[in-house]
Coordinates of C-alpha atoms and ligand atoms in Angstrom, one line a residue:
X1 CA -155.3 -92.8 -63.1
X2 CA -152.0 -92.9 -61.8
X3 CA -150.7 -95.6 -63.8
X4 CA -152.3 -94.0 -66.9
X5 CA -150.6 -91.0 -66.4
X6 CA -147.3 -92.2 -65.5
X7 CA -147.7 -94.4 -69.0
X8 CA -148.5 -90.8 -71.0
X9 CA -145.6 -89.4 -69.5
X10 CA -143.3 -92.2 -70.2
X11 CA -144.5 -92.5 -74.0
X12 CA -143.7 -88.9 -74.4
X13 CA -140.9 -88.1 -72.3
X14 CA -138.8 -85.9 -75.0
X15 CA -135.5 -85.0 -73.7
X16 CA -133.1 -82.5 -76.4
X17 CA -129.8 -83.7 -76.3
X18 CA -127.0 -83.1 -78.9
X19 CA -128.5 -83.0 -81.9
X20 CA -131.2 -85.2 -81.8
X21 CA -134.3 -85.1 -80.0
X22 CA -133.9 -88.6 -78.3
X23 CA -137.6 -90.2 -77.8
X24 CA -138.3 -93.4 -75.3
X25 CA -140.0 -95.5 -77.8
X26 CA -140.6 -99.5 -77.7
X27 CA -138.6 -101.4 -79.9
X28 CA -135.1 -100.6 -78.8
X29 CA -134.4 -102.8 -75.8
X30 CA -133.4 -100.2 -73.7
X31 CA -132.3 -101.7 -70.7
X32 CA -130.4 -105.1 -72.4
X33 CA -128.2 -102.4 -74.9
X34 CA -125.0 -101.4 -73.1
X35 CA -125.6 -97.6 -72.6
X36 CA -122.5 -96.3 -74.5
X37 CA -123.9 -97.6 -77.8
X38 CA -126.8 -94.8 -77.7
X39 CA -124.9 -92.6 -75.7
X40 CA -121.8 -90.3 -75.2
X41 CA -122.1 -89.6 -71.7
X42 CA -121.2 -86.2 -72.2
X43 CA -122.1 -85.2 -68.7
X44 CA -119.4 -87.7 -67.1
X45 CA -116.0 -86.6 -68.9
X46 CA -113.5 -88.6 -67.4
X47 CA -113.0 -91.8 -68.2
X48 CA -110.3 -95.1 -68.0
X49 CA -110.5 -97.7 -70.4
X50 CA -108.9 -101.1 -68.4
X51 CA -108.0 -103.9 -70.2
X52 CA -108.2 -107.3 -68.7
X53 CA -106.4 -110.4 -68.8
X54 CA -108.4 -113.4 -67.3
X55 CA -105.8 -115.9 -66.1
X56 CA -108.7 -118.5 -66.1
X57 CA -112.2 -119.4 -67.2
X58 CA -113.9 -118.8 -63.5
X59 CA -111.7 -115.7 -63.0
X60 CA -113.5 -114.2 -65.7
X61 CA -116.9 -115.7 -65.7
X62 CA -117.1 -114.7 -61.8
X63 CA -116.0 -111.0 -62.4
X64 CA -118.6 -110.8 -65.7
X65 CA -121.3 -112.1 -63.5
X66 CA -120.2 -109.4 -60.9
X67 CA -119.6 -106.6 -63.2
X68 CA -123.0 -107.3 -64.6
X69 CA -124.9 -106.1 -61.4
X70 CA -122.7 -102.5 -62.7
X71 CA -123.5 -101.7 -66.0
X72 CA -125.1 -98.8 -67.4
X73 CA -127.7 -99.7 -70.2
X74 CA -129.6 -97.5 -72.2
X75 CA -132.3 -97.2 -70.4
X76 CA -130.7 -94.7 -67.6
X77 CA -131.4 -91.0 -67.6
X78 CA -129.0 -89.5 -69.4
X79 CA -129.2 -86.4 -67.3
X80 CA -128.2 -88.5 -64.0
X81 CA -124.7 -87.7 -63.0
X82 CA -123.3 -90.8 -61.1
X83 CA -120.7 -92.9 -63.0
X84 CA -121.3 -95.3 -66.1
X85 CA -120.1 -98.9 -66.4
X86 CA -119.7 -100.6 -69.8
X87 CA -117.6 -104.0 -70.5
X88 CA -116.6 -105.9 -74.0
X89 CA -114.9 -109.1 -74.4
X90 CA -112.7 -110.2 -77.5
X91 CA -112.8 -113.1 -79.2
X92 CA -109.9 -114.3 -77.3
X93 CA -112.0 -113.4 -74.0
X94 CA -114.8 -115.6 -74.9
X95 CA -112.3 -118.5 -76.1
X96 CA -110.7 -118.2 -72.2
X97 CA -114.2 -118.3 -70.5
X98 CA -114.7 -121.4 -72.5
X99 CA -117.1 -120.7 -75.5
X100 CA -116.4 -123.4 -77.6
X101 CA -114.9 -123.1 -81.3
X102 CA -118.6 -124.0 -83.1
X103 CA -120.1 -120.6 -81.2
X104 CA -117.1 -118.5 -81.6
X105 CA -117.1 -119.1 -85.5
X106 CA -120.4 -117.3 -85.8
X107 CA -119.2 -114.3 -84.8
X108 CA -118.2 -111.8 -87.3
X109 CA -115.0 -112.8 -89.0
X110 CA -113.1 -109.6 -88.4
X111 CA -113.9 -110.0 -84.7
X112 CA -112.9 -113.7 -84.4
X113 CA -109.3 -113.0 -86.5
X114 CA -108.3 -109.5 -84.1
X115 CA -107.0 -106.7 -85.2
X116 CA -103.4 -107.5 -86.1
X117 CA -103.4 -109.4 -88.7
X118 CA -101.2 -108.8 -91.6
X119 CA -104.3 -108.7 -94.2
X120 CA -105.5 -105.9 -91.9
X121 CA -102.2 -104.3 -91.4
X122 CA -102.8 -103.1 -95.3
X123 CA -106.3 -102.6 -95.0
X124 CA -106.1 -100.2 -92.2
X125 CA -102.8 -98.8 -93.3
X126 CA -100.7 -99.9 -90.0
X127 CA -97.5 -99.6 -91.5
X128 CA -94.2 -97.1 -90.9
X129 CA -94.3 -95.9 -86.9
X130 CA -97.6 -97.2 -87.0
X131 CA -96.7 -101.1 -87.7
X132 CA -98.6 -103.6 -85.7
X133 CA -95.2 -105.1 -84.0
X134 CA -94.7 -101.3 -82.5
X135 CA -98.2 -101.3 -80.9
X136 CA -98.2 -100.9 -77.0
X137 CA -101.2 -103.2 -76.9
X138 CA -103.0 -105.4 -78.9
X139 CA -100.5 -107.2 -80.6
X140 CA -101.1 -111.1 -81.9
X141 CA -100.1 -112.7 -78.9
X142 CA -101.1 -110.4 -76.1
X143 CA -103.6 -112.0 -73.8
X144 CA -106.2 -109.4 -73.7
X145 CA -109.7 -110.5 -73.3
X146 CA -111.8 -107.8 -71.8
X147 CA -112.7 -103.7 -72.0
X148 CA -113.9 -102.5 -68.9
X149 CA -115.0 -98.7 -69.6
X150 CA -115.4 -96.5 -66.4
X151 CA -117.0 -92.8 -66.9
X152 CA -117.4 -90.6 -64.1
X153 CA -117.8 -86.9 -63.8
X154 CA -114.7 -85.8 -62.1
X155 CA -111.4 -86.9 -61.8
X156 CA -111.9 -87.7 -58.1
X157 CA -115.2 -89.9 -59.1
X158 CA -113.4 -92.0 -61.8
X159 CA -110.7 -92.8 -59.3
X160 CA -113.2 -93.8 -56.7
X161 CA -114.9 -96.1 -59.5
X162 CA -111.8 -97.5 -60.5
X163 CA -110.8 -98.6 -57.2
X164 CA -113.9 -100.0 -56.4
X165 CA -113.5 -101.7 -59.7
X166 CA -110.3 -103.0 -58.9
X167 CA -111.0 -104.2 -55.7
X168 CA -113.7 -106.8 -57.2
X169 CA -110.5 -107.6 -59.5
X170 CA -108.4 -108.4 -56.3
X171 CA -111.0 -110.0 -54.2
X172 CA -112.1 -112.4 -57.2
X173 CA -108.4 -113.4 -58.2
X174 CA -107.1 -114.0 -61.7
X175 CA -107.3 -111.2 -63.2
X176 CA -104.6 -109.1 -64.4
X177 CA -105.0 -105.2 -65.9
X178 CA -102.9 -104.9 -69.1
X179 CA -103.0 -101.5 -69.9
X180 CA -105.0 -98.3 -68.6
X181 CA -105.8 -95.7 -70.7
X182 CA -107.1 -92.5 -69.5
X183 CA -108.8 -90.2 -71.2
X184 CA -110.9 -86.9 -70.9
X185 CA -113.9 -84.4 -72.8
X186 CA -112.7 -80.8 -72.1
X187 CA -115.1 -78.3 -71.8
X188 CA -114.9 -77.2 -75.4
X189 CA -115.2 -80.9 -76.2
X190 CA -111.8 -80.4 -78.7
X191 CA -109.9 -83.1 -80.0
X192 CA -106.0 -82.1 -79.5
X193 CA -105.1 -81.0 -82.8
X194 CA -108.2 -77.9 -81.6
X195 CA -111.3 -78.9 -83.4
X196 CA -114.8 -79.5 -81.5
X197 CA -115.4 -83.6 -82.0
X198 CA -118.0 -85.3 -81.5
X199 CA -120.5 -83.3 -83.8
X200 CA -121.7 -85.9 -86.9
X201 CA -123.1 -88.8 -85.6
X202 CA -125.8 -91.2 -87.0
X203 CA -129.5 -90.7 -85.7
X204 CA -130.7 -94.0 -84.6
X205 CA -134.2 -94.7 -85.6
X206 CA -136.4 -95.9 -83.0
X207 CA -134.2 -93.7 -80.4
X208 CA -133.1 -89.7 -81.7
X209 CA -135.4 -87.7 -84.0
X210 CA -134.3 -85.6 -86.3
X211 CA -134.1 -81.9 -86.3
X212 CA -136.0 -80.1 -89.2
X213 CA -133.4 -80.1 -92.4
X214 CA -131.7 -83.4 -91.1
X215 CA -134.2 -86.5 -92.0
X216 CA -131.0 -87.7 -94.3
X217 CA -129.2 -88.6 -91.4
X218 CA -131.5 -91.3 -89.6
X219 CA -130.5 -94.8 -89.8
X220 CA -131.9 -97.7 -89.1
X221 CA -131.1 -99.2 -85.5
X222 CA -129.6 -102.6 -87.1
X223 CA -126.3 -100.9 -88.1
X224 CA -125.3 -100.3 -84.7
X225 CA -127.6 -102.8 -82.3
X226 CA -127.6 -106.4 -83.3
X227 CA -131.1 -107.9 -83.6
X228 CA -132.9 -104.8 -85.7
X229 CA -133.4 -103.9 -89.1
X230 CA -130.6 -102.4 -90.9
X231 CA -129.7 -100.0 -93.6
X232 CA -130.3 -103.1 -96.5
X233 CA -133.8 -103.5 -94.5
X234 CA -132.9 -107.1 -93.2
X235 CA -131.1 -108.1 -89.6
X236 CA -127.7 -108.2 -89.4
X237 CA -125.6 -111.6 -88.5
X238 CA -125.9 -112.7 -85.4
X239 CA -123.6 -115.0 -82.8
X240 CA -125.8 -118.4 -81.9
X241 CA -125.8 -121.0 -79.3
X242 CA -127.2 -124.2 -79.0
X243 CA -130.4 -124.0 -77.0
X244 CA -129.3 -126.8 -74.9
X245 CA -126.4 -124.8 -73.5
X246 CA -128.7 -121.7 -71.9
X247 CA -129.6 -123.9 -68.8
X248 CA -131.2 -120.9 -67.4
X249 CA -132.9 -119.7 -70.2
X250 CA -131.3 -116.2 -70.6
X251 CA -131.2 -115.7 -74.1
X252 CA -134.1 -114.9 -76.6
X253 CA -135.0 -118.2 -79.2
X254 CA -134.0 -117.6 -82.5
X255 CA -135.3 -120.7 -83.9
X256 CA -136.1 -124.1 -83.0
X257 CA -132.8 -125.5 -82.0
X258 CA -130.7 -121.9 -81.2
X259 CA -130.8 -118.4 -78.8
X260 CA -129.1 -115.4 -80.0
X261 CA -125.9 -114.7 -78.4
X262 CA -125.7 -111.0 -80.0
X263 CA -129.1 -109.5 -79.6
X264 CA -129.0 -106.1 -78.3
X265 CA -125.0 -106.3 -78.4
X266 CA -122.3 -104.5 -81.4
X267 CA -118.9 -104.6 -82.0
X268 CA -116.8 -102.0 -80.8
X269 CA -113.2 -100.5 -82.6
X270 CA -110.9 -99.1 -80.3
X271 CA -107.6 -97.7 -81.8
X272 CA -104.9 -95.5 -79.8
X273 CA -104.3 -92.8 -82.3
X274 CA -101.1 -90.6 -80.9
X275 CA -101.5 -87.2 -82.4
X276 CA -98.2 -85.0 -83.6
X277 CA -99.3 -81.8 -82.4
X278 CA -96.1 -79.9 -83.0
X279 CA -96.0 -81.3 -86.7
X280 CA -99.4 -80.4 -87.2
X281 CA -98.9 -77.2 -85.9
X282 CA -95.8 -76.5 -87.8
X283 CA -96.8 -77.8 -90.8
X284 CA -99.8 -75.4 -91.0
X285 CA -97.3 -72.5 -89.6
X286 CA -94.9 -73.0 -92.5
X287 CA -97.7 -73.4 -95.1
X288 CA -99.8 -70.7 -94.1
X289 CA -100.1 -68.0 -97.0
X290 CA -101.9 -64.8 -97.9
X291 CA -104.8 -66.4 -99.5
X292 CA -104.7 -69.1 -96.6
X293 CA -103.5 -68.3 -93.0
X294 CA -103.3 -71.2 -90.6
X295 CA -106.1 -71.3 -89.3
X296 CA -108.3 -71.4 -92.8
X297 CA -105.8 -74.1 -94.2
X298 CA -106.8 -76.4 -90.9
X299 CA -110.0 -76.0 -91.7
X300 CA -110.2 -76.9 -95.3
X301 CA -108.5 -79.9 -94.4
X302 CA -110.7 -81.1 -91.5
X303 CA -113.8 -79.7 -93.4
X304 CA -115.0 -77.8 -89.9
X305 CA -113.4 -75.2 -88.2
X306 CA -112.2 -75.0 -84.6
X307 CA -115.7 -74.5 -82.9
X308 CA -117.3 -77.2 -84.9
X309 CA -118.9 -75.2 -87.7
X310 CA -118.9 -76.8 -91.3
X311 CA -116.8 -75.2 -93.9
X312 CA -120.0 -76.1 -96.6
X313 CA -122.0 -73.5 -94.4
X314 CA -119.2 -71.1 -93.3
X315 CA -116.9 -71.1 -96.0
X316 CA -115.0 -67.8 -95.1
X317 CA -114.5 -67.9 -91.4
X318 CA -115.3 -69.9 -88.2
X319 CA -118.3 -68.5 -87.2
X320 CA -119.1 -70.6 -83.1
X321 CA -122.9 -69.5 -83.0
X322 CA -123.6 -72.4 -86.1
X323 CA -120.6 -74.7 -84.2
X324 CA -122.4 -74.2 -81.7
X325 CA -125.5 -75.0 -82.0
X326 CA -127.2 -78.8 -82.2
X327 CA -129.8 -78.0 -84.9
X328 CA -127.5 -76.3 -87.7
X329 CA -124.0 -77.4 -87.2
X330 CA -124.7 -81.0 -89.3
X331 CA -127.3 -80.1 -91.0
X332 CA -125.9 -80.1 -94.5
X333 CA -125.4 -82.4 -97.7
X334 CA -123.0 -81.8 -100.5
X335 CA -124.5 -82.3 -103.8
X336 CA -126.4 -78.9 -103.7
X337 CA -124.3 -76.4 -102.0
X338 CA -120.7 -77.4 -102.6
X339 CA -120.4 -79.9 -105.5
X340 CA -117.2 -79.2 -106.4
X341 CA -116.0 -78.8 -103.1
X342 CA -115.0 -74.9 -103.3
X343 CA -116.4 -74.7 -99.7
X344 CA -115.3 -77.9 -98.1
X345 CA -112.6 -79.8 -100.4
X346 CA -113.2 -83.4 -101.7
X347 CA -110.2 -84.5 -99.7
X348 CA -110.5 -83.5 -96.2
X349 CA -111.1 -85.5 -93.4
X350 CA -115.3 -85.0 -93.0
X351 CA -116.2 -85.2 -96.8
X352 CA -113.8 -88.9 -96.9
X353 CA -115.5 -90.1 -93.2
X354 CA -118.9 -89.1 -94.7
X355 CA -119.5 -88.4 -98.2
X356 CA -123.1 -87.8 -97.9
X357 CA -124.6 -87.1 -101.1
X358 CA -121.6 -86.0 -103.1
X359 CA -120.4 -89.0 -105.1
X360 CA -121.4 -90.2 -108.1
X361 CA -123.9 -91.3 -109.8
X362 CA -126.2 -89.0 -108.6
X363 CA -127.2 -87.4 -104.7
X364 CA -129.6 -89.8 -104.0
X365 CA -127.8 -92.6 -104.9
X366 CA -124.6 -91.6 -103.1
X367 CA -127.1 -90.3 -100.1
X368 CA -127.6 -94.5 -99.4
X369 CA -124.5 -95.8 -100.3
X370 CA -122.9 -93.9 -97.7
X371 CA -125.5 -94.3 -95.2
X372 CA -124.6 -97.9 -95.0
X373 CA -121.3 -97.4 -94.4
X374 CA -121.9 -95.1 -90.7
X375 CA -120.2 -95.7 -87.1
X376 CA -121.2 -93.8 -84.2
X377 CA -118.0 -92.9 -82.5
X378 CA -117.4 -92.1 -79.2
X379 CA -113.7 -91.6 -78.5
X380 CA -112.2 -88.9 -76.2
X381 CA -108.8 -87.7 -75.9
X382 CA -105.9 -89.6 -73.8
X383 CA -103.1 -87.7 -72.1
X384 CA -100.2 -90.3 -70.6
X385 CA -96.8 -89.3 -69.3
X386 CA -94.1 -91.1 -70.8
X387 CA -90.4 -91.1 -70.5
X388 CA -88.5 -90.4 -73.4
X389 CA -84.9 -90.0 -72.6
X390 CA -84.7 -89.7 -68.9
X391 CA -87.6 -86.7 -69.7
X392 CA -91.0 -87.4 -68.7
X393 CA -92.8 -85.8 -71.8
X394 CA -96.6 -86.1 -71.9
X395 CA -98.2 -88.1 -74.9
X396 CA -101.5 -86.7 -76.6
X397 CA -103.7 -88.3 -78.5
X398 CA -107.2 -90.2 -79.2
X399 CA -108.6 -93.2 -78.1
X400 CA -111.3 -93.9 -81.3
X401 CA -114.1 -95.9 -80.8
X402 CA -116.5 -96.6 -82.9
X403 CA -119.9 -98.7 -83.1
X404 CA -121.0 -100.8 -85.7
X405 CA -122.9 -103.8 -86.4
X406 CA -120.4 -104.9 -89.3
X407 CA -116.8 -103.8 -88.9
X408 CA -115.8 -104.6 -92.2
X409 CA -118.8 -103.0 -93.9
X410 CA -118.6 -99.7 -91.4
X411 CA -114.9 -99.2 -89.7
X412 CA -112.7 -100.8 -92.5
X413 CA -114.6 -99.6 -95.5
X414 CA -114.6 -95.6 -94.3
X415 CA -111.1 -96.4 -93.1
X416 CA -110.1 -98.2 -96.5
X417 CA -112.4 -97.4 -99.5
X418 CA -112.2 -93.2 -98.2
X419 CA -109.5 -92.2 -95.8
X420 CA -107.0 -94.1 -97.3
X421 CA -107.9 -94.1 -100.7
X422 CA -105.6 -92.4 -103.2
X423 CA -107.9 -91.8 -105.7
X424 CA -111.4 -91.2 -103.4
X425 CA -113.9 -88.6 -105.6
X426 CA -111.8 -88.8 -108.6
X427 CA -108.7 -87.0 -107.0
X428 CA -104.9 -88.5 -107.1
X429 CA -102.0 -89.1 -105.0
X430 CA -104.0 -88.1 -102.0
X431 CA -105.2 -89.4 -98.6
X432 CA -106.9 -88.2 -95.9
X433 CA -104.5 -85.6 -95.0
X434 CA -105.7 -85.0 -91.1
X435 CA -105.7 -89.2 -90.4
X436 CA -104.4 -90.8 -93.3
X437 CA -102.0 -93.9 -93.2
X438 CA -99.1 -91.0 -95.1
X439 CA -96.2 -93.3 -95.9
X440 CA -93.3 -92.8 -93.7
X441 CA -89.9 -93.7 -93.1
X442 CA -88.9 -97.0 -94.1
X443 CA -92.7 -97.2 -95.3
X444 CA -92.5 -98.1 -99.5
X445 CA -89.7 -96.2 -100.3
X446 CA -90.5 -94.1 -103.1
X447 CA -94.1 -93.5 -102.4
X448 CA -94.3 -90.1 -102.5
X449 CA -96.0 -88.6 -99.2
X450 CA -99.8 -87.4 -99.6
X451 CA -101.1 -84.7 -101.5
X452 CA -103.7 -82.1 -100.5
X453 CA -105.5 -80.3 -103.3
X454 CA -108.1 -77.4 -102.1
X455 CA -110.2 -76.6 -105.3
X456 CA -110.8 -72.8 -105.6
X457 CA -110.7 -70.5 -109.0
X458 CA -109.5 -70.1 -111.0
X459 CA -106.8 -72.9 -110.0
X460 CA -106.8 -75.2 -107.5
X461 CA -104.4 -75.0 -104.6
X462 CA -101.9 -77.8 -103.7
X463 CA -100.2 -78.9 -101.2
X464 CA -97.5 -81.7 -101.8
X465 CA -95.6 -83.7 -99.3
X466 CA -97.7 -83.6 -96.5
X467 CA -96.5 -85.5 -93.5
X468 CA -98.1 -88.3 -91.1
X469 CA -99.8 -86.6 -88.4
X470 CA -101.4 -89.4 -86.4
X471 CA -100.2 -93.0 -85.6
X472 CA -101.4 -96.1 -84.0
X473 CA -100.3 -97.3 -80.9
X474 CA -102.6 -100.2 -80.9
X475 CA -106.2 -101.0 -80.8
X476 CA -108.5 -104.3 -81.3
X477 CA -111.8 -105.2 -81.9
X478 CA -114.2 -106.2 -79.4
X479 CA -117.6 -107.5 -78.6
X480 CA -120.6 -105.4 -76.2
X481 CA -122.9 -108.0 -75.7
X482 CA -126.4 -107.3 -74.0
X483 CA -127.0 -107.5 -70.3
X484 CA -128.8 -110.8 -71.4
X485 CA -125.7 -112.2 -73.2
X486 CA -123.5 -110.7 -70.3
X487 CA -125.2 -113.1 -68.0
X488 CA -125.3 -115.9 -69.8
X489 CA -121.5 -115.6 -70.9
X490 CA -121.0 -115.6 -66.7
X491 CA -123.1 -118.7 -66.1
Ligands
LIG1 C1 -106.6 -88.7 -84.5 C2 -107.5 -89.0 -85.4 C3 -108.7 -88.2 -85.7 C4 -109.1 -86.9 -85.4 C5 -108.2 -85.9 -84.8 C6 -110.4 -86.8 -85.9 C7 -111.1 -85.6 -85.9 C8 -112.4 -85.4 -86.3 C9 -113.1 -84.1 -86.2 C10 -112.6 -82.8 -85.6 C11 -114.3 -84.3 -86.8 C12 -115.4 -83.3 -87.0 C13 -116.3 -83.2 -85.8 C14 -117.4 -84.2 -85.8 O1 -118.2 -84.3 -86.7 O2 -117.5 -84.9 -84.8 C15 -114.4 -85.7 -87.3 C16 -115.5 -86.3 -87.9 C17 -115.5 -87.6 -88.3 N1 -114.5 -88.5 -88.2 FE1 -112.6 -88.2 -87.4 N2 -110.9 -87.9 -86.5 C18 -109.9 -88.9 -86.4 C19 -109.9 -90.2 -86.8 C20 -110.9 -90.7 -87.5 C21 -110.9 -92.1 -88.0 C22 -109.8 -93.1 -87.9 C23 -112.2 -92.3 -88.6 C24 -112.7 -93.5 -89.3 C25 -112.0 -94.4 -89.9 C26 -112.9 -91.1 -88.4 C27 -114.2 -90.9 -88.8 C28 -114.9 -89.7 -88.7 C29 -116.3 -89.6 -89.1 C30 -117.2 -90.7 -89.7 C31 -116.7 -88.2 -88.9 C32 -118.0 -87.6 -89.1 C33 -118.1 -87.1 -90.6 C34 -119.5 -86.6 -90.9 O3 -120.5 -87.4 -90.7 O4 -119.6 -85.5 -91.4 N3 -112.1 -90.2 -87.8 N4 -113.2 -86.3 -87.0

């Protein structure tokens, strides 16, 4: 009886988080997925991202094999306050710890070639400040090979973690830490340039339900999870092994001759994004104007105001009850209530990231197409002091992550195809004008800087000359295996 009820309870444990109802249901995994995939750990709002050089293979298989024995997976309460563990290799990583050249090339391509690259340096728009050879990590030739992500919920916690964390470092030998970013959820859960973050992200099927109003935004597990169906109804590319090479048998078969290196794993983007707060403050300051004070003119071009509520539902003024509030604030399409984007312009930053339903040829059509091209992001702010001029001055910013099965398909096409794109929804001369890749500087001289057009009657406003608000400081592409693959990349 005991065991029957324990199963009832289990099957229909319903726990209301953000804005999905999230549901334990078989399928998913849960406890070989890396738990930052499926969740934000919201309650644990300081974190330090450490990168990791390995100065040798058994330096890094020993502190994987560790580090294993540390990791958070899905399958933890989310309501459980201790600290949370995640790790991601690159594909330089995997080279070090000796995975040999045939298993490495069935990765994802994007993965296997790094971030910097000068194909990518266009298609992400890296140029100006933000040129790959000015990046404080990630650069061609840096040896980075692994992420280790800490989350705890103080500041006092994380430092406890980290030296914990550092100590299995020392104790194993050969490992260096490159960099350390630090960052931090404030209360309000604001990005720096004031705006709640955090709010649109992809229901997972098989994992969050939808709230009434909101079935459009489920999508299939594959797009974020290796090993499931995705959004084209198939499963997504997978990294292989030779069977002969899982001694122990850690891996599942995926046919007769090879195990699946990537079940239950992603790939993971992580970009430093320094913000200009001044400029973006003074910018909307100097522009501000009786039809639009500063505020309003933020908002049409994030597409949300401050407390998180969209402009398509609260076109006037912010109103925090619908920011607010997990069943309303994201549950909205285009085609229906703002088609010509009086509420919430074509051009801002939400309607690029996430067209939904309002491109052509028709609402349903644009409804799927962008549906296959979602990342569930879960970046935080960073603060870091730096000395500029003999002036320690601190630097502000976002470390973006994002989650996807397919980088090219996911991160690069939003990045590319929308945010960057000069002619996205049949406008001109514009870009994303919160994030996107303005030309600056010495940046193709002549290009004139982005446009921002706010459609209203009976003419549309615009805005001309708007400046680069956000750079890259570096970033690079990474793989989150499953505990499974974890081990077996440590053995
Ligand atoms: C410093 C840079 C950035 C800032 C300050 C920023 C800020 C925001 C804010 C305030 C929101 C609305 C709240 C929310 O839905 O969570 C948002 C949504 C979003 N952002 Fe960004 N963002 C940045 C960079 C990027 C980049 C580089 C991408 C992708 C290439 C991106 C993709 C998205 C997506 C997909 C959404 C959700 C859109 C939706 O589904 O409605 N963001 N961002």
């Amino acid at each position: 009886v005991v065991a029957a009820t324990l199963r009832l309870i289990r099957r229909n444990f319903v726990f209301v988080f953000n804005q999905g109802r999230i549901t334990m249901k078989e399928g998913l995994e849960l406890s070989d997925i890396q738990g930052l995939i499926l969740r934000g750990y919201g309650r644990k709002k300081f974190s330090y991202y450490v990168f990791i050089e390995f100065e040798h293979d058994r330096a890094g298989k020993e502190w994987l094999g560790e580090t294993c024995d540390h990791i958070t997976t899905c399958q933890k309460k989310p309501a459980d306050l201790e600290a949370s563990v995640n790790v991601a290799l690159t594909a330089k990583g995997l080279k070090k710890i000796g995975l040999s050249e045939s298993v490495l090339e069935t990765f994802a391509r994007e993965f296997q070639e790094g971030m910097d690259t000068d194909y990518r340096k266009r298609i992400l728009g890296d140029m100006g400040d933000s040129d790959q050879s000015k990046w404080e990590l990630g650069q061609r030739d840096e040896p980075l090979h692994a992420l280790l992500f800490l989350y705890a919920a103080d500041k006092k916690k994380l430092d406890e973690l980290y030296e914990q964390h550092r100590s299995i470092m020392e104790r194993i030998g050969g490992l260096i830490e490159r960099h350390r970013h630090y960052s931090y959820l404030s209360k309000s859960k604001n990005e720096p340039f004031g705006f709640r973050d955090g709010i649109a992200q992809p229901l997972v099927k098989g994992y969050n339900e939808a709230p009434p109003g909101q079935e459009f935004d489920m999508i299939a597990p594959g797009e974020f999870i290796l090993g499931y169906t995705n959004q084209y109804d198939v499963i997504p590319y997978t990294a292989k092994v030779p069977n002969a090479i899982d001694k122990q048998d850690l891996l599942p078969r995926l046919s007769s001759d090879e195990k699946d290196l990537g079940k239950n794993g992603t790939y993971l983007v992580y970009r430093k994004l320094l913000q200009d707060i001044d400029g973006f403050d003074n910018y909307f300051k100097q522009h501000a104007t009786s039809d639009y004070d500063a505020e309003k003119l933020k908002a049409k071009f994030m597409g949300r105001w401050p407390s998180g509520a969209p402009l398509v539902m609260c076109p006037e003024k912010d109103d925090p009850e619908v920011g607010t509030d997990p069943a309303r604030r994201n549950s909205f399409l285009y085609y229906k209530d703002d088609p010509d984007g009086f509420s919430c312009p074509q051009g801002s930053h939400i309607r690029r990231a996430n067209p939904r339903d309002s491109l052509l040829p028709s609402p349903k059509e644009s409804l799927l197409v962008a549906n296959r091209h979602r990342i569930i992001r879960r970046g935080r702010p960073y603060l870091e002091a730096k000395n500029q001029n003999g002036k320690q001055v601190d630097e502000v910013g976002i470390v973006f992550i994002a989650i996807n099965t397919n980088i090219k398909r996911q991160f690069e096409f939003i990045q590319q195809t929308w945010v960057n794109d000069q002619k996205f929804d049949g406008l001109y001369d514009t870009k994303d004008p919160v994030t996107g890749d303005v030309p600056s500087g010495d940046q193709l001289p002549g290009e004139p800087l982005t446009t921002m057009i706010i459609p209203q009657k009976p003419v549309r406003e615009v805005l001309r000359g708007i400046p680069r608000f956000v750079q890259v400081r570096g970033g690079g592409y990474f793989f989150l295996p499953g505990i499974k693959a974890l081990r077996f990349l440590a053995s």
